[in-house]
Coordinates of C-alpha atoms and ligand atoms in Angstrom, one line a residue:
X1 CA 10.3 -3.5 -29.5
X2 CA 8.3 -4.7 -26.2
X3 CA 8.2 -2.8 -23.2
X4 CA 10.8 -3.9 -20.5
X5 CA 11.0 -3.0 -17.3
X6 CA 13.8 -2.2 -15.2
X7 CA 12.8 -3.6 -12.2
X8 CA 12.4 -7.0 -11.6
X9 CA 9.2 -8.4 -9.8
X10 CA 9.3 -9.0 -6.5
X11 CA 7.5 -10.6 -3.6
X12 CA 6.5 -10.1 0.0
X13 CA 9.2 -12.2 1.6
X14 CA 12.1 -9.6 -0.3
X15 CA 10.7 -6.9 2.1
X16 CA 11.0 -5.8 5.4
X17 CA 9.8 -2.2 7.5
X18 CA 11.7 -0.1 9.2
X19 CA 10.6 1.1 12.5
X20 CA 9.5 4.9 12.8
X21 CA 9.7 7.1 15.8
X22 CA 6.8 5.1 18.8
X23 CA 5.4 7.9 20.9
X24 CA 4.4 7.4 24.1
X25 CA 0.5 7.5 22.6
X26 CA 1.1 4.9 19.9
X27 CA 0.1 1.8 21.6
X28 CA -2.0 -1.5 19.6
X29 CA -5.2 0.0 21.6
X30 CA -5.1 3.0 19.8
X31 CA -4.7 1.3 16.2
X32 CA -7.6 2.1 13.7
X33 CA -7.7 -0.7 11.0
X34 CA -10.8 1.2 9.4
X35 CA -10.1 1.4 5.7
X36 CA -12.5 2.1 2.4
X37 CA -14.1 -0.4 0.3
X38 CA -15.4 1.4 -2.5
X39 CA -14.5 5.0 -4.0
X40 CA -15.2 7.9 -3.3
X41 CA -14.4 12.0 -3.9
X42 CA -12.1 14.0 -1.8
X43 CA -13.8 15.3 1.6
X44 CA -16.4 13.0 1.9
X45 CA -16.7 9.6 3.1
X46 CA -17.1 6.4 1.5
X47 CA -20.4 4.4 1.1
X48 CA -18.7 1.4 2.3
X49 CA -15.7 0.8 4.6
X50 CA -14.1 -2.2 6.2
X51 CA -13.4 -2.4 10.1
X52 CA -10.5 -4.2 9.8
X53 CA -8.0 -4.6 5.9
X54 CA -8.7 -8.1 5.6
X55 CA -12.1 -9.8 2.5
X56 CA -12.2 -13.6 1.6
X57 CA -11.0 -15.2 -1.8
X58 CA -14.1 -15.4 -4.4
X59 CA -13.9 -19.0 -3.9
X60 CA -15.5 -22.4 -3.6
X61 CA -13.1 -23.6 -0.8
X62 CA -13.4 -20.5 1.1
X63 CA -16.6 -18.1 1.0
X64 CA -19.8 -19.5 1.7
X65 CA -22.4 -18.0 4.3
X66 CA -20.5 -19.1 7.5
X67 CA -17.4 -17.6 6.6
X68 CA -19.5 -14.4 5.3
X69 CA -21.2 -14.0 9.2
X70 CA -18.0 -15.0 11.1
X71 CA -15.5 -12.3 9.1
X72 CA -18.3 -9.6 8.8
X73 CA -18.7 -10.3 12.8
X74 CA -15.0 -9.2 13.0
X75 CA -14.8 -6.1 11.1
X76 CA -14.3 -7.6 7.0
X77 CA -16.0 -9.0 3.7
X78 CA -16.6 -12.1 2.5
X79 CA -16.8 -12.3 -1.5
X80 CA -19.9 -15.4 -1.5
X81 CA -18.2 -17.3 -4.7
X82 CA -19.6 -16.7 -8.3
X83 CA -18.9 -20.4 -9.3
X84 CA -22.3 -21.6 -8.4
X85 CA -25.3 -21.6 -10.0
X86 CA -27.1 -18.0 -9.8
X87 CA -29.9 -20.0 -7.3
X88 CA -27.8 -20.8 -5.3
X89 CA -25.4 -18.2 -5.0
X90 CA -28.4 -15.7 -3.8
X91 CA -29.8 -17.9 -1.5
X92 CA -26.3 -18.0 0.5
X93 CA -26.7 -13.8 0.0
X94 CA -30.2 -13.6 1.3
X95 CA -29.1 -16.4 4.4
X96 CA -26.1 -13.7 5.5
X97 CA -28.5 -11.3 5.6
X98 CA -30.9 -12.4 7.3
X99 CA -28.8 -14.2 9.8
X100 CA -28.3 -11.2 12.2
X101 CA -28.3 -8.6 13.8
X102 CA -31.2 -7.0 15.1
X103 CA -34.3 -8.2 13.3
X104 CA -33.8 -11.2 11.7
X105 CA -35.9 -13.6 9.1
X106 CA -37.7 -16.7 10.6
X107 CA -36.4 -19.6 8.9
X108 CA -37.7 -22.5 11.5
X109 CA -41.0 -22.7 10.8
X110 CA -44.1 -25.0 11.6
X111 CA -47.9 -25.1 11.5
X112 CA -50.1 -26.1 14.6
X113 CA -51.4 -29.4 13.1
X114 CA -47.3 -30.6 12.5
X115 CA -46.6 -33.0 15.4
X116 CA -43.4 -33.3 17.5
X117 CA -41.8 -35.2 15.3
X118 CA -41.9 -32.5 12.9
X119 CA -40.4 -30.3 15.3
X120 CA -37.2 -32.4 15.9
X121 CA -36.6 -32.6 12.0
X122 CA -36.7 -29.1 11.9
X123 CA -34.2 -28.4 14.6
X124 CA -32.1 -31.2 12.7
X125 CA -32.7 -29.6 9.7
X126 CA -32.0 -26.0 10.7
X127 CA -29.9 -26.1 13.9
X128 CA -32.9 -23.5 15.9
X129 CA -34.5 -24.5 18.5
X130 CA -36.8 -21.5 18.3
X131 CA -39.8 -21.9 15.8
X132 CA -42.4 -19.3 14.9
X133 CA -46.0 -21.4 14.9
X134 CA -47.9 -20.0 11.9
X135 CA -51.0 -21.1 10.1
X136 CA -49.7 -21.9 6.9
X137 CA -46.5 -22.8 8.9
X138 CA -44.3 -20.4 6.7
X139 CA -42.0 -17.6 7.7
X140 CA -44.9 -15.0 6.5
X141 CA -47.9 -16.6 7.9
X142 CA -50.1 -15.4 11.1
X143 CA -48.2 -16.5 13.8
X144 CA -49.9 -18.3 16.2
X145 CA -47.6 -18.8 19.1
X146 CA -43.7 -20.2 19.4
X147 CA -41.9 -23.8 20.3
X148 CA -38.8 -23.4 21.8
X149 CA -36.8 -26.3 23.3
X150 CA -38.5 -25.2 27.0
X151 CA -42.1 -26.7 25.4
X152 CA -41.1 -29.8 25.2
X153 CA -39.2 -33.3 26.3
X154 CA -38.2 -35.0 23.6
X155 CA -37.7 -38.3 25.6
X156 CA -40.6 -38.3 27.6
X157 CA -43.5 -37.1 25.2
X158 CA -45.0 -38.9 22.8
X159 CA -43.8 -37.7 19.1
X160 CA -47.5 -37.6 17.5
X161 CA -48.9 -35.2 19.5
X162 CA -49.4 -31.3 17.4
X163 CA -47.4 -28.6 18.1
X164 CA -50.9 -26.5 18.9
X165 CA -50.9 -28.6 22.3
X166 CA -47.7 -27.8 23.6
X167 CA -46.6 -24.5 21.9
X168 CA -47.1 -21.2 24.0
X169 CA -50.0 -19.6 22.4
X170 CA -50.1 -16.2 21.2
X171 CA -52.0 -14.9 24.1
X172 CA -49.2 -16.0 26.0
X173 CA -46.5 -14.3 23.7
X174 CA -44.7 -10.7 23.9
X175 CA -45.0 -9.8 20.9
X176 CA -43.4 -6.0 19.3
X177 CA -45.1 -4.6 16.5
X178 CA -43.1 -3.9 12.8
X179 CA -42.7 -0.1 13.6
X180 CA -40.8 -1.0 16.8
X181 CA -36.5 0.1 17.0
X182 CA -33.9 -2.3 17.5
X183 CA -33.0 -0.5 20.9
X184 CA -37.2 -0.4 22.0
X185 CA -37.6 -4.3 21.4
X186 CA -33.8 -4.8 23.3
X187 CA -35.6 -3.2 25.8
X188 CA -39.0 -5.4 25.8
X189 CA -36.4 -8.8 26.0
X190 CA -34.6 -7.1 28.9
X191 CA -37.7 -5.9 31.1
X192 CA -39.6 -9.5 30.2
X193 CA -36.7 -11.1 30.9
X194 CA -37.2 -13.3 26.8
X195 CA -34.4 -15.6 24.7
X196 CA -36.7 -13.9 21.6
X197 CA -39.1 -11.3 20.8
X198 CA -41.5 -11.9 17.2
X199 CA -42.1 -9.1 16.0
X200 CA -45.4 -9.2 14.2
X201 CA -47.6 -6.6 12.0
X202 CA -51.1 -5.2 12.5
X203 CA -52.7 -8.6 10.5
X204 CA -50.7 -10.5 13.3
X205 CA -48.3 -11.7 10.6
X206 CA -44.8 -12.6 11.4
X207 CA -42.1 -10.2 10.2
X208 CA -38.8 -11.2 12.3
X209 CA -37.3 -12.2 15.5
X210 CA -35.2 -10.1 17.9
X211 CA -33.1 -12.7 19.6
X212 CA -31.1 -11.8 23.2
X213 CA -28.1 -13.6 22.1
X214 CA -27.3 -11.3 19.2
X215 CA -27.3 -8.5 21.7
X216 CA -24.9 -10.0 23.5
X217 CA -23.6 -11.0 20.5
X218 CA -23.2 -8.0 19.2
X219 CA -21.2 -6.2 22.6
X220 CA -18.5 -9.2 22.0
X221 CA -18.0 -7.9 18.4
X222 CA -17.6 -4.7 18.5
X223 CA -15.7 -4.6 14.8
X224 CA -19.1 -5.8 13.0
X225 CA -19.5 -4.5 10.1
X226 CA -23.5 -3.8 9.5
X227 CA -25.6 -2.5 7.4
X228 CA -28.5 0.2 8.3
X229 CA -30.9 -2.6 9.0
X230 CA -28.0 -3.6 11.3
X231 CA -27.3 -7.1 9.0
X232 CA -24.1 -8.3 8.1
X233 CA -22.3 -6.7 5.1
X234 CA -21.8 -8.8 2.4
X235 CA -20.5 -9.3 -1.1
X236 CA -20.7 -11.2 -4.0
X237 CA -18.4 -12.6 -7.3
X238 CA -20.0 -12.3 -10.9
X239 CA -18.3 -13.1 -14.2
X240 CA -18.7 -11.0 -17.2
X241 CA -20.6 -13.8 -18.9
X242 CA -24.2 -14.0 -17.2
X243 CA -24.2 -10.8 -15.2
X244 CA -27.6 -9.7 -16.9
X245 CA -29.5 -12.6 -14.8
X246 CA -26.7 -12.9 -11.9
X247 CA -26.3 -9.2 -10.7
X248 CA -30.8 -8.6 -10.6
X249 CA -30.5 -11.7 -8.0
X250 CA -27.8 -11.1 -6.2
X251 CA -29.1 -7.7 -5.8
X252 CA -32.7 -8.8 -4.9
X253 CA -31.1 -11.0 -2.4
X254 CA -29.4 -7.7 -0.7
X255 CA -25.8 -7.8 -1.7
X256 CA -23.8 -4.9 -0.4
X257 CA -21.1 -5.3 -2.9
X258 CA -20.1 -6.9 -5.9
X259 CA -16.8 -8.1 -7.5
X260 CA -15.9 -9.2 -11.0
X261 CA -13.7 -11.9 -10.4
X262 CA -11.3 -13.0 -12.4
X263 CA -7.7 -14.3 -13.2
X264 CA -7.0 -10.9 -15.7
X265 CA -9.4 -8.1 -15.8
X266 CA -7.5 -5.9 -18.3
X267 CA -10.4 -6.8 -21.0
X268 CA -13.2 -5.3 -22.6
X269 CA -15.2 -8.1 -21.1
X270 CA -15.0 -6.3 -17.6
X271 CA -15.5 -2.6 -19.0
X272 CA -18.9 -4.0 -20.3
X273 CA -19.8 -5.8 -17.1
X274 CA -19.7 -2.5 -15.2
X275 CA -20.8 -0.6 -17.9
X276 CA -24.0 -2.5 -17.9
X277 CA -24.4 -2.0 -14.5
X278 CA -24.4 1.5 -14.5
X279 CA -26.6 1.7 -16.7
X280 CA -29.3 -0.4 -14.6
X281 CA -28.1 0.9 -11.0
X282 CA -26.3 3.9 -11.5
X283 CA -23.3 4.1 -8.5
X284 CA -26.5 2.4 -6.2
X285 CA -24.6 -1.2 -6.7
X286 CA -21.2 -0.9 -5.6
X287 CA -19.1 -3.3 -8.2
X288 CA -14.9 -3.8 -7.9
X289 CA -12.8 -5.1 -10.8
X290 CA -9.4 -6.9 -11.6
X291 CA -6.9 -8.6 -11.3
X292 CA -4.1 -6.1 -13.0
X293 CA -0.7 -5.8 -11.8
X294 CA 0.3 -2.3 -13.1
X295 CA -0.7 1.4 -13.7
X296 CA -2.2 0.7 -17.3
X297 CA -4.9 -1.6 -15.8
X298 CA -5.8 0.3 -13.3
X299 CA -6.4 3.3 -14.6
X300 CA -8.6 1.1 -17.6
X301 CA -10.8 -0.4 -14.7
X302 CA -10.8 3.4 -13.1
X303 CA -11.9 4.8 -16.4
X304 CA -14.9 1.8 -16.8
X305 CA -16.0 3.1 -13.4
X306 CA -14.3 0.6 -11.1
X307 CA -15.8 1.2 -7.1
X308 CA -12.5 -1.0 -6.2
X309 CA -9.7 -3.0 -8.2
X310 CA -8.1 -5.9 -7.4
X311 CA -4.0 -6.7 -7.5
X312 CA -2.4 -10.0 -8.8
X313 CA -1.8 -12.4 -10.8
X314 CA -0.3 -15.9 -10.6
X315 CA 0.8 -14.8 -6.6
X316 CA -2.2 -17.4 -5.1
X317 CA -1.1 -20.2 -3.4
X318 CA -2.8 -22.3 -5.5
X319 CA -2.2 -20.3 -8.8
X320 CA 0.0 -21.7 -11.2
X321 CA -1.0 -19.3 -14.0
X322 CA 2.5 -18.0 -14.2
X323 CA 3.7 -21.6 -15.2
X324 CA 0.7 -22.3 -17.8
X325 CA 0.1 -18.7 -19.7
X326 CA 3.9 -16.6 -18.5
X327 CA 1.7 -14.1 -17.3
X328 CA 2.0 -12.0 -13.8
X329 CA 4.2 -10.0 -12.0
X330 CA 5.9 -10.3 -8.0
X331 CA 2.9 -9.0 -5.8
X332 CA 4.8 -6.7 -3.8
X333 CA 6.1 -5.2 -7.4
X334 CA 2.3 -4.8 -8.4
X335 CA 1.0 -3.6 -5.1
X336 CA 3.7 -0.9 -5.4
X337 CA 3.4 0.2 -9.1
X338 CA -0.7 -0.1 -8.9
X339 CA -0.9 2.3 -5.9
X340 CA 1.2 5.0 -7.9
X341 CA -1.3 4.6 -10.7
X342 CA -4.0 5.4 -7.9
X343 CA -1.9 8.0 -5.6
X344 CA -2.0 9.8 -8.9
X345 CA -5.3 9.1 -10.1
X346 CA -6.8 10.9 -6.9
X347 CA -4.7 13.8 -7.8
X348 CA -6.1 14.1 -11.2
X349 CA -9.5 13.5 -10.5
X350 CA -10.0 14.1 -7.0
X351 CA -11.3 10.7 -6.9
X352 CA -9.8 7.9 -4.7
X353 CA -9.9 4.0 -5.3
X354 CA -9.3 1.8 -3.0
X355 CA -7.1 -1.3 -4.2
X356 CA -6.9 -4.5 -2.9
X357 CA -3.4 -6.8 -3.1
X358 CA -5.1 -10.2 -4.2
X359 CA -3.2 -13.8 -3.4
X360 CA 0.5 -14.6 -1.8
X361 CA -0.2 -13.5 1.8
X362 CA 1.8 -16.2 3.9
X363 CA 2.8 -14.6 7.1
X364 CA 0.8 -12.4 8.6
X365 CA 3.5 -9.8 7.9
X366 CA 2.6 -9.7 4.5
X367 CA -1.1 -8.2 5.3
X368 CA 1.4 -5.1 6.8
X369 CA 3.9 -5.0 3.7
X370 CA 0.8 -4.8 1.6
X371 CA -0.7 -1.8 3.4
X372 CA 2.2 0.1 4.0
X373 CA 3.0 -0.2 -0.3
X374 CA -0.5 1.0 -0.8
X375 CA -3.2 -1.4 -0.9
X376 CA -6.1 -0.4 1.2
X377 CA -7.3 -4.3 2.0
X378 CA -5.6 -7.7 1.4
X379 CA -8.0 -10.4 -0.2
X380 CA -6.9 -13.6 0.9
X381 CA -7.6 -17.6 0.2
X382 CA -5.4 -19.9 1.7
X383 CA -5.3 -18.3 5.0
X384 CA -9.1 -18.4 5.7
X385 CA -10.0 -21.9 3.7
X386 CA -8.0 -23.1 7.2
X387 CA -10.7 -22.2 9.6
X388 CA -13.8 -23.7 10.6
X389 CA -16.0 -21.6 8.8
X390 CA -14.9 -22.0 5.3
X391 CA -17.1 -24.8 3.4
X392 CA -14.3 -27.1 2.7
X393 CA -14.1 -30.3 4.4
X394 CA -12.2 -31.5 6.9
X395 CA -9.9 -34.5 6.3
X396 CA -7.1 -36.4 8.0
X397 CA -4.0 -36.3 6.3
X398 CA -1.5 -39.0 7.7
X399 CA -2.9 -38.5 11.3
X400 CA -2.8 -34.3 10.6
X401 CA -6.2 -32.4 10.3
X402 CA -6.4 -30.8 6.7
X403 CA -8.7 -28.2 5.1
X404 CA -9.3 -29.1 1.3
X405 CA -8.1 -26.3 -1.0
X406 CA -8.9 -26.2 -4.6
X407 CA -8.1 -23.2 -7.2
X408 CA -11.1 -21.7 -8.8
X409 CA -8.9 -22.8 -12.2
X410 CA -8.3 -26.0 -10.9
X411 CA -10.4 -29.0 -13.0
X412 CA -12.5 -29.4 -9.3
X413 CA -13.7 -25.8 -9.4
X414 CA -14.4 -26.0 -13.5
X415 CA -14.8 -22.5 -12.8
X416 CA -14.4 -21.6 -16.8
X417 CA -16.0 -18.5 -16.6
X418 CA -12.9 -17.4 -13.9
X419 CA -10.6 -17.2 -16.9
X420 CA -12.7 -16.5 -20.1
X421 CA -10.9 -14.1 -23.0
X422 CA -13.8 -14.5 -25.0
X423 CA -14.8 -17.1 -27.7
X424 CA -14.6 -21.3 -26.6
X425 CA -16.4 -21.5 -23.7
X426 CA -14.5 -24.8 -22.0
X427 CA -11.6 -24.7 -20.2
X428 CA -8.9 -26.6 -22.2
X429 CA -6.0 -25.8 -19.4
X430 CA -6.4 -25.6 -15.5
X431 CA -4.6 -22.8 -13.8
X432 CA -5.0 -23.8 -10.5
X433 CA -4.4 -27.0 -8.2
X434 CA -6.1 -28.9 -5.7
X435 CA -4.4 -29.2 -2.4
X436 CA -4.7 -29.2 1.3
X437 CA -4.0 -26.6 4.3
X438 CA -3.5 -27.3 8.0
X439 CA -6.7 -26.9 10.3
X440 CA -6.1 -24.0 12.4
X441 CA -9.7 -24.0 14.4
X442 CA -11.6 -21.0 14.7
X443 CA -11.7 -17.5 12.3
X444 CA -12.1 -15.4 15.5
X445 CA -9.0 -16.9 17.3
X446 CA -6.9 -16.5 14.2
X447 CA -7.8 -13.4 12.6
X448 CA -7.1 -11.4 16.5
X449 CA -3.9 -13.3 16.5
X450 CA -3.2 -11.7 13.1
X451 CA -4.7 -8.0 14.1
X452 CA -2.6 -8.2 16.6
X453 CA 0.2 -8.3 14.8
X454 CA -0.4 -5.9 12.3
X455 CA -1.3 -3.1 15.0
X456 CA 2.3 -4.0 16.5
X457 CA 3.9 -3.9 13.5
X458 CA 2.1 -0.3 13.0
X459 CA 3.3 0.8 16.1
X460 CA 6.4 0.4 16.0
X461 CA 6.6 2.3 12.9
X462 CA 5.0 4.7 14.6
X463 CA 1.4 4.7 13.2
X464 CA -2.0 4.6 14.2
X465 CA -4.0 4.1 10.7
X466 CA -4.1 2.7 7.7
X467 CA -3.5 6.4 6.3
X468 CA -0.5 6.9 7.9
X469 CA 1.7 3.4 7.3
X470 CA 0.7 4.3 3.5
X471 CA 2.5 7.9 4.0
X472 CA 4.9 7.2 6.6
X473 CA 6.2 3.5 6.1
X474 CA 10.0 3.0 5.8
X475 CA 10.6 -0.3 3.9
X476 CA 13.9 -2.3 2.5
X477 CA 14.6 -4.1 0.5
X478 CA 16.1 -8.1 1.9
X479 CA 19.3 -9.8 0.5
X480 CA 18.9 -13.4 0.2
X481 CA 21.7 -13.8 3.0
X482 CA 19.6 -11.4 5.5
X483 CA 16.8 -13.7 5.0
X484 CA 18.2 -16.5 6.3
X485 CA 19.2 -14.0 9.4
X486 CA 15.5 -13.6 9.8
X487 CA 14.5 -16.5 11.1
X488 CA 15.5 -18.5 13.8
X489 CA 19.2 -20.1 12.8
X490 CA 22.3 -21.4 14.6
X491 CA 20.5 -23.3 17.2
X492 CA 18.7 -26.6 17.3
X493 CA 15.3 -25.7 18.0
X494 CA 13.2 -27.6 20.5
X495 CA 10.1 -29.6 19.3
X496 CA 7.8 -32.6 20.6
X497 CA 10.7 -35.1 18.8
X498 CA 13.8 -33.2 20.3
X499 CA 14.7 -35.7 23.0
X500 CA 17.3 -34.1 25.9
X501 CA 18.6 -35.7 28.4
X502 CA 19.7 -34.1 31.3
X503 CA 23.5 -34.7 32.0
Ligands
IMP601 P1 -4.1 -17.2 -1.7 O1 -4.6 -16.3 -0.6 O2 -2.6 -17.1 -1.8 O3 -4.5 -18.6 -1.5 O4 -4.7 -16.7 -3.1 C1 -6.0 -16.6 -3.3 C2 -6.3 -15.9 -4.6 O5 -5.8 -16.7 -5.7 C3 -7.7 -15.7 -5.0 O6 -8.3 -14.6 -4.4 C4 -7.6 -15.6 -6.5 O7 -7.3 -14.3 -6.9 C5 -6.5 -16.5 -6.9 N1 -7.0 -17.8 -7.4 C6 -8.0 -18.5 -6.9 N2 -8.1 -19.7 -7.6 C7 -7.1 -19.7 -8.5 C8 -6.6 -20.6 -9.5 O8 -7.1 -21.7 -9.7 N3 -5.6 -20.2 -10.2 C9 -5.0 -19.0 -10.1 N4 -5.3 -18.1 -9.1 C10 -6.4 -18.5 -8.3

């Protein structure tokens, strides 16, 4: 007979916390949202952490480079989506990392003989004003002096005339050389009061700029989450179909991290995937798994050699797996019985895995719930393909401002390889829609709006990390009644349309 099992499957909403004892000490200021990305053995620390719980959906609506530089600026991961041809996937890798922090890739740039005109394209082209002059006019060439929008008047020079009569020359540059330290070339920008500083090697060759606004940059964001070379932090999706080619570019491009993506990763298919990976990068790539939705998955992923696994199936706003295939389970139910698997997992093994709860986050609640059942970091779609970074477009929607949002199943995304069990390689059925979410403006604004939250929440159930709301979280369960008690009922509440007149 099939298993059955007692409990039904539940969701975020059917939840609520409890509030704990606040001490006079346990105030939003003093919340750590640090949590672990990848695994690691009992008393030591984990290669990789996340500043704050929160990594964007492996998808086409969602994580593209922006996204990837605004989140890692606050503290999370962006997952650069796998549906995309291997090319193109790793250039959007090898853009977030060169994009910041400290010593960052030239990508404006122009030989002496190009003329002005050349010089506004390129801005066009690449939104910088500052170029590096080299003499092959490519980011590895001699470099010969800079343009920066102080060389020139666009409306009152003549567009043919070269960039080698208007740049500033060499001789005229400060320069630092490739051995210099982040903190040494701050320094030279401060003391010569520059916007940039090239840094150059002995042969004169450009290696990088240090620019003064990602100092500044940097103070404002004190969350970001960089690597050694102080560059954003950065992950990628692969499929267990072409990982032999994707995984060597991605890698070469300077992934941090890696996740199989895919709607059910209870298969061989993603056992091989890492297997082959180990076997080419030992533990040096960090690779997570999923999506399962109870203790027998997770411990097959944490048996392959899983660094993370993923939670959920059919809980995504734009999911409607559950209605095509009858597979899934509530997310809250998963969260809850997948965190057992790995509470006792680290117990056997001494080994701990984080786990992320995939899909279904609508209030920002939910990212709490999810933490306080378990998960270590919530992956979310919906809630980021609203903002300004995602690389969706913006529409109008009977006079509303929309975000497009389209399922990785959905027949836009074609993404076949999302849902492959092996043998046909099209995608007879779509599992996902294609749909549209409010505009909410910037990531920044909305994600501190929703950290906020969350370390309120944790206070008042009286904890200060992620740690302790896993231990010490009180949660209940919500009748159907008591929901409707939640939210704001018995009144007429007052909008732009509510029209009172005084009496
Ligand atoms: P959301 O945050 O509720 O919008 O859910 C996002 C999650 O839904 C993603 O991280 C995926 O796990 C999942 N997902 C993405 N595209 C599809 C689809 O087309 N069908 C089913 N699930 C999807």
């Amino acid at each position: 007979m099939a298993k059955f099992f007692e409990e039904p499957s539940r969701t975020f909403s059917e939840y609520l916390l409890i509030p704990g004892y606040t001490g006079p000490d346990c105030t939003p200021d003093k919340v750590s949202l640090k949590t672990p990305l990848v695994k690691f053995k009992k008393g030591e620390e984990p290669a990789l952490s996340l500043n704050i719980p929160m990594v964007s959906a492996v998808m086409q609506a969602v994580s593209g480079e922006e996204m990837a530089c605004a989140l890692a600026r606050e503290g999370g991961v962006s997952f650069i989506y796998g549906s995309q041809t291997i090319e193109s996937q790793a250039a959007m890798v090898r853009k977030v990392k060169s994009t910041k922090a400290g010593f960052v890739g030239s990508d404006s740039n122009i030989s002496p003989e190009a003329t002005l005109e050349d010089v506004i394209a390129l801005r066009k082209e690449t939104g910088h004003s500052t170029m590096a002059v080299t003499d092959n006019g490519q980011a590895d060439g001699k470099l010969v002096g800079i343009v920066t929008s102080r060389d020139y008047r666009e409306s009152r020079m003549d567009h043919s005339i070269q960039v080698k009569e208007f740049m500033t020359p060499f001789d005229k540059l400060i320069v630092g050389n490739e051995d210099i330290t982040l903190s040494d070339a701050n320094d030279l920008i401060w003391e010569h009061k520059l916007n940039q500083l090239p840094i150059v090697d002995k042969e004169q060759h450009l290696k990088a700029f240090v620019f003064r606004k990602d100092y500044e940059s940097h103070k404002d964001n004190p969350n970001e989450l960089l690597d050694e070379n102080k560059r954003y932090i950065v992950g990628a999706g692969i499929n267990t179909r072409d990982y032999a080619t994707r995984v060597p570019a991605l890698v070469e491009a300077g992934v941090d991290v890696l996740c199989i993506d895919s709607s059910e990763g209870y298969s061989a298919w993603q056992a091989e995937t890492i297997k082959w990976i180990r076997e080419h990068y030992g533990d040096r790539v960090k690779v997570g798994a999923g999506n399962v939705v109870d203790g027998d998955g997770f411990r097959f992923l944490a048996d392959a050699g899983a660094d993370f696994i993923k939670i959920g199936i059919g809980g995504g706003s734009i999911c409607i797996t559950r209605e095509q295939k009858g597979i899934g389970r509530g997310q809250a139910t998963a969260t809850i019985d997948v965190a057992k698997a790995r509470d006792a997992y680290f117990e056997e093994t001494g080994v701990y895995i984080p786990i992320c709860s995939d899909g279904g986050i609508v209030h920002d609640y939910h990212i709490t719930l999810a933490l306080a059942f378990g998960a270590d970091f919530v992956m979310l779609g919906r809630y980021f393909a609203r903002f300004k970074e995602a690389p969706n477009k913006i529409v109008s929607v009977n006079g509303n401002y929309m975000k497009e949002y389209w399922g990785e199943g959905s027949a836009r995304a074609r993404n076949w390889q999302r849902y492959d069990v092996g043998g046909d390689k099209k995608m007879s059925f779509v599992e996902g829609v294609d749909s549209y979410v409010p505009y909410a403006g910037s990531l920044r604004d909305n994600v501190g709006l929703s950290l906020s939250k969350i370390r309120h929440t944790m206070c008042n159930c009286g904890c200060l990390t992620i740690p302790e709301l896993q231990r010490d979280a009180k949660v209940t369960l919500v009748s159907s009644t008591s929901i409707v008690e939640g939210g704001a009922h018995d009144v007429v509440v007052r909008d732009e349309h509510f029209d009172a007149k005084p009496q």
